[in-house]
Amino acid sequence: MNAIIFSAIMGVVMMFSGILLQKKSAVTTTAIVSLLLLLSMNLLDSYSVFSINVNTHGLLHFNKFGLFFNSILIAATLIFAVLCGSEIEKTGVNVADYYALIFFVLCGTSILTSFNGLLMLFLGIEIMSIPLYILTGAEKRNLKSNEASLKYFLMGAFSTGLLLMGIALIYGATGSFALKVSTTMAASAGVLSTSFLQIAGLILLFVSMCFKVSAAPFHFWTPDVYDGAPSVFTSFMATVVKAAGFFAFLNLFESNSAILGPSWKILLSFVIVATLLVGNITAVFQQSIKRMLAYSSISQAGFMLFALYSNNDMAKEGILLYAVAYCLATIGFFAILIKVKDYTFDGFNGLAKTQPVMAFTGVVFLMSLAGIPLTAGFFAKYYMLASVVKSGGSLWIVVVAVLFAAVSVYYYFKVIQSMYFKEGTPEVAAISPNFKTGLLLVAAAVILVGVLPSIVLNWFYF
Amino acid sequence: MIALLLILTPLVAGFCSFAMKQGSTAKNFSLLVSIVTLAIALLAIGSPAGGSFDTAWLTDLGSRFTLKMDGMGKMLCLLTAVSYPLIFAAVYKSDYKNPGSFFGLMLLTQAGLMGVFLAADALLFYFFWELALIPVYFLCSLWGGEKRIAVTFKFFVYTFIGSLLMLVGILYVYFHTADHSFAMQSFYKAQLSDHQQSYMFWLFFVAFAIKMPIFPLHTWQPDAYEQAPTATTMVLSGVMVKMGVFAVFRWLLPIFPNAASSNSMIIIILSVTGMLYASLIAIKQDDIKRMIAYSSIAHIGLMCAAMFTNNKAAFDGVMIQMFNHGVNVIGLWIIADLIEKQLGTRKLSDLGGLAQKAPALAILLVIMALANVALPLTNAFIGEFLMFSGLFQYNMFIAAIAGISIILAAVYTLNMVQKVIYGNLNAVTENATDISFNVKLVLVIIALVIIVFGVFPQPMIDLTKTSVEALFVKK
């Protein structure tokens, strides 16, 4: 419970720091220190050294898996703040507020990694989403940012509506908000009308979660929102928030998918294939790298959905590894993208000549996203595919996924081609040596996890 | 431990080379490293016990960092180790921009290749399989010809799709091993029904067939060979295509024996079709590089056909031909590069009369050409003879059709020789000079290999004897 409490407190602290601290960089430093504190609090909790316990009457349930996942999210936010802190300062005037909102998002993710009831799921999603609507519109004078914010808000409100409706139906069927109880109730009730309500409710939950993790055919908001939002916050949204959404999705359907019976896998495989198809094929045709990354995040979601599909131990390890790999690579690459003035592929031409460190680390991040061996992304995809093979049968969906992974190479490598094989003089913002060191460290982490994934997974096993 | 050194030496040296600013330093350093690697390889072949290494790697996944050096592995490590000093010496006088990176990437490729030939763990094999590919992608895209970016990308996507399909296959077999392990021996003992084998077989075979390449998956190859920088082309055609052939022996045949024999007819027909098709195209080529590329497809096609005959003589033939083709084709590329660098053209129709201006080149080219035709007393003859005899026992009719490719090989190779070195001098060839010392040295070494192993091939056959026998004991 440490993370929930402290992230909320720190959010308030950050709000006041805007009044007390004059320099913007001081606010960033405060935020980084607070994030470190939050991370250590959460780690203390997961090692059961120091944890604040409040009786939630079974609404929240803390286990190592969830706490560790939350640590990954907080650590990703920390890396994000370190790499992109100076860019957040440039986004607008209310720097302290942005950090406050980020802490509130983390409060939401902390709830999402520990919810044990549908009510808490709803609260977590709302606490996470509302600050994001504001962050998306952080560039007040930019029309695209405003449009994105409104679009995100409307779509988010719509999916929340579906979520609430689903919860209501399930509550009507089982008389409980609890995650696991609902299954036993359904088994004992055995009345057709009751289970129909429950199935309808679950499908509504499924749809609304698909909205949140931008799985096709509920992905339409993603490209516009990711493209319109200030790039720094896109980076945050596409990684931390999305990963938290996936954790909730997995947690929600881990036991409940049994209620839907065999049709669950048919439904899910349809969504997976549609997500991979839409994400990959559309990304191929993008001119702007930022928009390409938005579509690529849809296709990555397709891969993460395999965790739900196989729903076994390996899938849990896989989603951990995927979160790590995907957060590191995406945050890293966005940090590079933000520094380049022109977001089109041509804007990256010749980057290797002028900024060798940025280009080289960019290659590492892109290769990780594409899933090339020796990078973290390979093992992330490997675990996902292996978990499906392990769960037995259905090899065709693995082959489909693999073919789409090959398609994804096309658009990721197009960036590499621009950076290394084409001539040009990209306009790049001033780069500090610290930023370069940061990028190199993140790239090193990507490779380290790619060679020894057990570094991440052994933490989970202890 | 020696096996590990074979990978580590080029790997570490490759990274060091990136830091070298001076072109000549990087060049000399890489040449030296490749010679050291050759010395290590020779040591490893000499010592029967030294060729294995084993340490924990991904324990949770059931994968270990296991290297093993059997006869076949020794042969291909030797090929890799021999070809690099030859290549580096042959391009010694060439200038590359960013030489540190160029030679660094070349050495990284070597590390990947060594790993592929040594890995005794399926996941490790997959890692090295990709590791060998990525530096080549950069080498071709950065230092290649005009159309390099598109061509290299096609090559990369082709092979990447293949390896991903293989990964699915590896995963599937892994979950059917008794002890859930990626170790080679566990894979060999995997419990797969005939039905399962028939699916998995193709997932693996497509990956290997793209690499070799086998008709109709060969379309990346002529373009890639033409556009890549010549040093990389030598690696690609001399060593890298052997990855596919090697992998069939190392993984495909032992894991899926039943599927291999039930699908053998299809594959042999594809291979023979590819042989004739590539030979006919080679005859029509006016570009010397493309001609060699198509000729290479024809040769590999024969190896692939022979691998599915399930015949001991044919297997022996493939083994020695892997080495011999590697060395011979490097020789041909060196000559093609030489002609292009010196005369500025690769068109056969523009050339002529080089024998008058460059007698040493003419003699060496004739030796390489004769080896390419597989004339008796050249090293290629032994291999091709054994492979044809195996194919003959498998099916006389197919062997007869495949035999046409020998005649076709003579047509395009001798046509090339005729157009390059005989005839009258013309405006292009008038100012040609004879070859420089470093190239002459390399070509003489290759010529010696051609003749020595052509007359006395027994040591090569002995080296891989155990590997061939192991393939038969299994069944």
mmCIF file of C-alpha atoms in Angstrom, chain B residues 9-219:
data_model
loop_
_atom_site.group_PDB
_atom_site.id
_atom_site.type_symbol
_atom_site.label_atom_id
_atom_site.label_comp_id
_atom_site.label_asym_id
_atom_site.label_seq_id
_atom_site.Cartn_x
_atom_site.Cartn_y
_atom_site.Cartn_z
ATOM 1 C CA THR B 9 38.701 -13.318 -30.513
ATOM 2 C CA PRO B 10 36.870 -11.828 -33.486
ATOM 3 C CA LEU B 11 34.110 -10.491 -31.239
ATOM 4 C CA VAL B 12 36.380 -8.515 -28.939
ATOM 5 C CA ALA B 13 38.653 -7.491 -31.773
ATOM 6 C CA GLY B 14 35.631 -6.309 -33.716
ATOM 7 C CA PHE B 15 34.624 -3.961 -30.931
ATOM 8 C CA CYS B 16 38.199 -2.731 -30.596
ATOM 9 C CA SER B 17 38.316 -2.031 -34.299
ATOM 10 C CA PHE B 18 35.386 0.392 -34.012
ATOM 11 C CA ALA B 19 37.545 2.638 -31.881
ATOM 12 C CA MET B 20 40.350 2.789 -34.413
ATOM 13 C CA LYS B 21 40.403 6.061 -36.261
ATOM 14 C CA GLN B 22 43.308 5.314 -38.579
ATOM 15 C CA GLY B 23 42.468 3.222 -41.614
ATOM 16 C CA SER B 24 45.777 1.409 -41.838
ATOM 17 C CA THR B 25 45.722 0.524 -38.127
ATOM 18 C CA ALA B 26 42.291 -1.058 -38.398
ATOM 19 C CA LYS B 27 43.286 -2.889 -41.538
ATOM 20 C CA ASN B 28 46.493 -4.330 -40.131
ATOM 21 C CA PHE B 29 44.848 -5.105 -36.828
ATOM 22 C CA SER B 30 42.015 -7.037 -38.486
ATOM 23 C CA LEU B 31 44.388 -8.963 -40.709
ATOM 24 C CA LEU B 32 46.451 -9.874 -37.673
ATOM 25 C CA VAL B 33 43.384 -10.920 -35.691
ATOM 26 C CA SER B 34 42.105 -13.061 -38.531
ATOM 27 C CA ILE B 35 45.466 -14.814 -38.731
ATOM 28 C CA VAL B 36 45.417 -15.374 -34.964
ATOM 29 C CA THR B 37 41.903 -16.806 -35.305
ATOM 30 C CA LEU B 38 43.167 -19.115 -38.026
ATOM 31 C CA ALA B 39 45.946 -20.291 -35.729
ATOM 32 C CA ILE B 40 43.401 -20.955 -32.963
ATOM 33 C CA ALA B 41 41.200 -22.851 -35.401
ATOM 34 C CA LEU B 42 44.112 -25.016 -36.489
ATOM 35 C CA LEU B 43 44.932 -25.681 -32.826
ATOM 36 C CA ALA B 44 41.325 -26.600 -32.144
ATOM 37 C CA ILE B 45 41.252 -29.021 -35.047
ATOM 38 C CA GLY B 46 44.463 -30.595 -33.853
ATOM 39 C CA SER B 47 43.263 -31.196 -30.305
ATOM 40 C CA PRO B 48 40.360 -33.614 -30.006
ATOM 41 C CA ALA B 49 39.437 -32.641 -26.450
ATOM 42 C CA GLY B 50 39.670 -28.869 -26.744
ATOM 43 C CA GLY B 51 36.607 -28.354 -28.840
ATOM 44 C CA SER B 52 33.856 -27.967 -26.327
ATOM 45 C CA PHE B 53 32.668 -25.403 -23.819
ATOM 46 C CA ASP B 54 29.712 -25.397 -21.510
ATOM 47 C CA THR B 55 28.407 -22.906 -18.976
ATOM 48 C CA ALA B 56 25.059 -21.936 -17.504
ATOM 49 C CA TRP B 57 23.235 -19.242 -19.402
ATOM 50 C CA LEU B 58 19.444 -19.125 -19.286
ATOM 51 C CA THR B 59 18.836 -21.755 -16.672
ATOM 52 C CA ASP B 60 15.146 -20.927 -16.233
ATOM 53 C CA LEU B 61 14.571 -21.441 -19.911
ATOM 54 C CA GLY B 62 16.519 -24.669 -20.190
ATOM 55 C CA SER B 63 19.171 -23.193 -22.385
ATOM 56 C CA ARG B 64 22.903 -23.456 -21.776
ATOM 57 C CA PHE B 65 25.833 -21.774 -23.452
ATOM 58 C CA THR B 66 27.147 -24.958 -25.011
ATOM 59 C CA LEU B 67 29.712 -25.077 -27.770
ATOM 60 C CA LYS B 68 30.764 -28.318 -29.354
ATOM 61 C CA MET B 69 33.182 -29.003 -32.108
ATOM 62 C CA ASP B 70 32.572 -32.129 -34.134
ATOM 63 C CA GLY B 71 34.080 -32.959 -37.499
ATOM 64 C CA MET B 72 31.585 -30.911 -39.477
ATOM 65 C CA GLY B 73 31.960 -27.970 -37.106
ATOM 66 C CA LYS B 74 35.738 -28.176 -37.418
ATOM 67 C CA MET B 75 35.498 -28.131 -41.168
ATOM 68 C CA LEU B 76 33.326 -25.033 -41.260
ATOM 69 C CA CYS B 77 35.269 -23.229 -38.548
ATOM 70 C CA LEU B 78 38.325 -23.905 -40.631
ATOM 71 C CA LEU B 79 36.578 -22.478 -43.690
ATOM 72 C CA THR B 80 35.602 -19.366 -41.750
ATOM 73 C CA ALA B 81 39.048 -18.990 -40.278
ATOM 74 C CA VAL B 82 40.819 -19.537 -43.599
ATOM 75 C CA SER B 83 38.601 -17.261 -45.625
ATOM 76 C CA TYR B 84 38.981 -14.169 -43.454
ATOM 77 C CA PRO B 85 42.752 -13.686 -43.805
ATOM 78 C CA LEU B 86 42.373 -14.348 -47.529
ATOM 79 C CA ILE B 87 39.641 -11.745 -47.830
ATOM 80 C CA PHE B 88 41.439 -9.164 -45.732
ATOM 81 C CA ALA B 89 44.643 -9.671 -47.659
ATOM 82 C CA ALA B 90 42.841 -9.454 -50.989
ATOM 83 C CA VAL B 91 41.176 -6.148 -50.148
ATOM 84 C CA TYR B 92 44.288 -4.813 -48.447
ATOM 85 C CA LYS B 93 44.790 -2.124 -51.070
ATOM 86 C CA SER B 94 41.130 -1.079 -51.209
ATOM 87 C CA ASP B 95 40.000 2.054 -49.444
ATOM 88 C CA TYR B 96 36.868 2.136 -47.344
ATOM 89 C CA LYS B 97 35.390 5.146 -45.633
ATOM 90 C CA ASN B 98 35.283 4.588 -41.861
ATOM 91 C CA PRO B 99 37.644 1.606 -42.103
ATOM 92 C CA GLY B 100 37.449 1.033 -38.337
ATOM 93 C CA SER B 101 33.730 0.328 -38.532
ATOM 94 C CA PHE B 102 34.041 -1.673 -41.733
ATOM 95 C CA PHE B 103 36.584 -4.098 -40.377
ATOM 96 C CA GLY B 104 34.868 -4.143 -36.995
ATOM 97 C CA LEU B 105 31.600 -5.264 -38.576
ATOM 98 C CA MET B 106 33.432 -7.841 -40.673
ATOM 99 C CA LEU B 107 34.975 -9.328 -37.542
ATOM 100 C CA LEU B 108 31.621 -9.333 -35.738
ATOM 101 C CA THR B 109 30.219 -11.298 -38.667
ATOM 102 C CA GLN B 110 33.017 -13.787 -38.232
ATOM 103 C CA ALA B 111 32.165 -14.169 -34.553
ATOM 104 C CA GLY B 112 28.537 -14.842 -35.482
ATOM 105 C CA LEU B 113 29.518 -17.399 -38.100
ATOM 106 C CA MET B 114 31.818 -19.238 -35.710
ATOM 107 C CA GLY B 115 29.010 -19.305 -33.186
ATOM 108 C CA VAL B 116 26.581 -20.820 -35.676
ATOM 109 C CA PHE B 117 29.030 -23.585 -36.497
ATOM 110 C CA LEU B 118 29.847 -24.308 -32.857
ATOM 111 C CA ALA B 119 26.537 -23.916 -31.015
ATOM 112 C CA ALA B 120 25.167 -27.120 -29.536
ATOM 113 C CA ASP B 121 22.091 -25.462 -28.085
ATOM 114 C CA ALA B 122 19.154 -24.493 -30.255
ATOM 115 C CA LEU B 123 18.522 -21.102 -28.675
ATOM 116 C CA LEU B 124 22.204 -20.224 -28.776
ATOM 117 C CA PHE B 125 22.250 -21.292 -32.395
ATOM 118 C CA TYR B 126 19.375 -18.957 -33.104
ATOM 119 C CA PHE B 127 21.211 -16.095 -31.400
ATOM 120 C CA PHE B 128 24.314 -16.554 -33.479
ATOM 121 C CA TRP B 129 22.263 -17.078 -36.600
ATOM 122 C CA GLU B 130 20.924 -13.543 -36.145
ATOM 123 C CA LEU B 131 24.173 -12.101 -34.857
ATOM 124 C CA ALA B 132 25.841 -13.060 -38.115
ATOM 125 C CA LEU B 133 23.117 -11.328 -40.103
ATOM 126 C CA ILE B 134 22.963 -7.912 -38.456
ATOM 127 C CA PRO B 135 26.529 -6.744 -39.125
ATOM 128 C CA VAL B 136 26.105 -7.871 -42.726
ATOM 129 C CA TYR B 137 23.030 -5.675 -42.993
ATOM 130 C CA PHE B 138 25.071 -2.656 -42.007
ATOM 131 C CA LEU B 139 28.070 -3.642 -44.126
ATOM 132 C CA CYS B 140 25.986 -3.947 -47.264
ATOM 133 C CA SER B 141 23.884 -0.864 -46.627
ATOM 134 C CA LEU B 142 26.784 1.409 -45.777
ATOM 135 C CA TRP B 143 29.484 0.333 -48.197
ATOM 136 C CA GLY B 144 27.513 -1.263 -51.014
ATOM 137 C CA GLY B 145 26.668 -0.162 -54.546
ATOM 138 C CA GLU B 146 24.031 2.244 -55.799
ATOM 139 C CA LYS B 147 20.900 0.251 -55.070
ATOM 140 C CA ARG B 148 22.290 -1.053 -51.802
ATOM 141 C CA ILE B 149 19.603 0.124 -49.395
ATOM 142 C CA ALA B 150 16.626 -1.499 -51.088
ATOM 143 C CA VAL B 151 18.529 -4.640 -52.034
ATOM 144 C CA THR B 152 20.017 -5.189 -48.612
ATOM 145 C CA PHE B 153 16.688 -4.611 -47.003
ATOM 146 C CA LYS B 154 15.117 -7.263 -49.178
ATOM 147 C CA PHE B 155 17.873 -9.633 -48.162
ATOM 148 C CA PHE B 156 17.414 -8.789 -44.512
ATOM 149 C CA VAL B 157 13.638 -9.179 -44.491
ATOM 150 C CA TYR B 158 13.874 -12.456 -46.391
ATOM 151 C CA THR B 159 16.284 -14.008 -43.939
ATOM 152 C CA PHE B 160 14.545 -12.475 -40.942
ATOM 153 C CA ILE B 161 11.205 -14.043 -41.894
ATOM 154 C CA GLY B 162 12.999 -17.339 -42.314
ATOM 155 C CA SER B 163 14.663 -17.174 -38.942
ATOM 156 C CA LEU B 164 11.452 -16.164 -37.177
ATOM 157 C CA LEU B 165 9.696 -19.187 -38.641
ATOM 158 C CA MET B 166 12.601 -21.278 -37.434
ATOM 159 C CA LEU B 167 12.160 -19.734 -33.985
ATOM 160 C CA VAL B 168 8.554 -20.938 -33.894
ATOM 161 C CA GLY B 169 9.814 -24.368 -34.883
ATOM 162 C CA ILE B 170 12.494 -24.304 -32.196
ATOM 163 C CA LEU B 171 9.898 -23.359 -29.588
ATOM 164 C CA TYR B 172 7.606 -26.141 -30.670
ATOM 165 C CA VAL B 173 10.307 -28.785 -30.573
ATOM 166 C CA TYR B 174 11.494 -27.426 -27.224
ATOM 167 C CA PHE B 175 8.123 -28.083 -25.632
ATOM 168 C CA HIS B 176 8.236 -31.614 -26.978
ATOM 169 C CA THR B 177 11.629 -32.510 -25.571
ATOM 170 C CA ALA B 178 11.560 -34.876 -22.637
ATOM 171 C CA ASP B 179 13.584 -32.668 -20.288
ATOM 172 C CA HIS B 180 12.479 -29.239 -21.605
ATOM 173 C CA SER B 181 15.891 -28.265 -22.765
ATOM 174 C CA PHE B 182 17.337 -26.577 -25.802
ATOM 175 C CA ALA B 183 20.378 -28.847 -25.801
ATOM 176 C CA MET B 184 21.165 -30.441 -29.117
ATOM 177 C CA GLN B 185 20.944 -33.976 -27.741
ATOM 178 C CA SER B 186 17.507 -33.322 -26.240
ATOM 179 C CA PHE B 187 16.353 -31.941 -29.560
ATOM 180 C CA TYR B 188 17.581 -35.063 -31.325
ATOM 181 C CA LYS B 189 15.510 -37.189 -28.968
ATOM 182 C CA ALA B 190 12.384 -35.021 -29.177
ATOM 183 C CA GLN B 191 9.171 -36.999 -29.356
ATOM 184 C CA LEU B 192 7.452 -35.849 -32.500
ATOM 185 C CA SER B 193 4.864 -37.768 -34.442
ATOM 186 C CA ASP B 194 5.164 -37.946 -38.227
ATOM 187 C CA HIS B 195 2.360 -35.458 -38.538
ATOM 188 C CA GLN B 196 4.075 -32.946 -36.249
ATOM 189 C CA GLN B 197 7.395 -33.523 -37.970
ATOM 190 C CA SER B 198 5.954 -32.710 -41.352
ATOM 191 C CA TYR B 199 4.874 -29.241 -40.172
ATOM 192 C CA MET B 200 7.976 -28.432 -38.181
ATOM 193 C CA PHE B 201 10.223 -29.652 -40.942
ATOM 194 C CA TRP B 202 9.016 -26.914 -43.245
ATOM 195 C CA LEU B 203 9.333 -24.174 -40.626
ATOM 196 C CA PHE B 204 12.998 -25.050 -40.286
ATOM 197 C CA PHE B 205 13.593 -25.812 -43.924
ATOM 198 C CA VAL B 206 12.281 -22.467 -45.164
ATOM 199 C CA ALA B 207 14.781 -20.666 -42.933
ATOM 200 C CA PHE B 208 17.658 -22.739 -44.219
ATOM 201 C CA ALA B 209 16.449 -22.676 -47.807
ATOM 202 C CA ILE B 210 16.362 -18.873 -47.792
ATOM 203 C CA LYS B 211 19.894 -18.774 -46.516
ATOM 204 C CA MET B 212 21.329 -21.251 -49.010
ATOM 205 C CA PRO B 213 19.327 -20.122 -51.204
ATOM 206 C CA ILE B 214 17.106 -22.715 -52.853
ATOM 207 C CA PHE B 215 14.793 -22.000 -55.769
ATOM 208 C CA PRO B 216 12.236 -20.294 -55.510
ATOM 209 C CA LEU B 217 13.506 -18.435 -52.423
ATOM 210 C CA HIS B 218 16.693 -17.240 -54.099
ATOM 211 C CA THR B 219 15.589 -13.899 -55.478
#
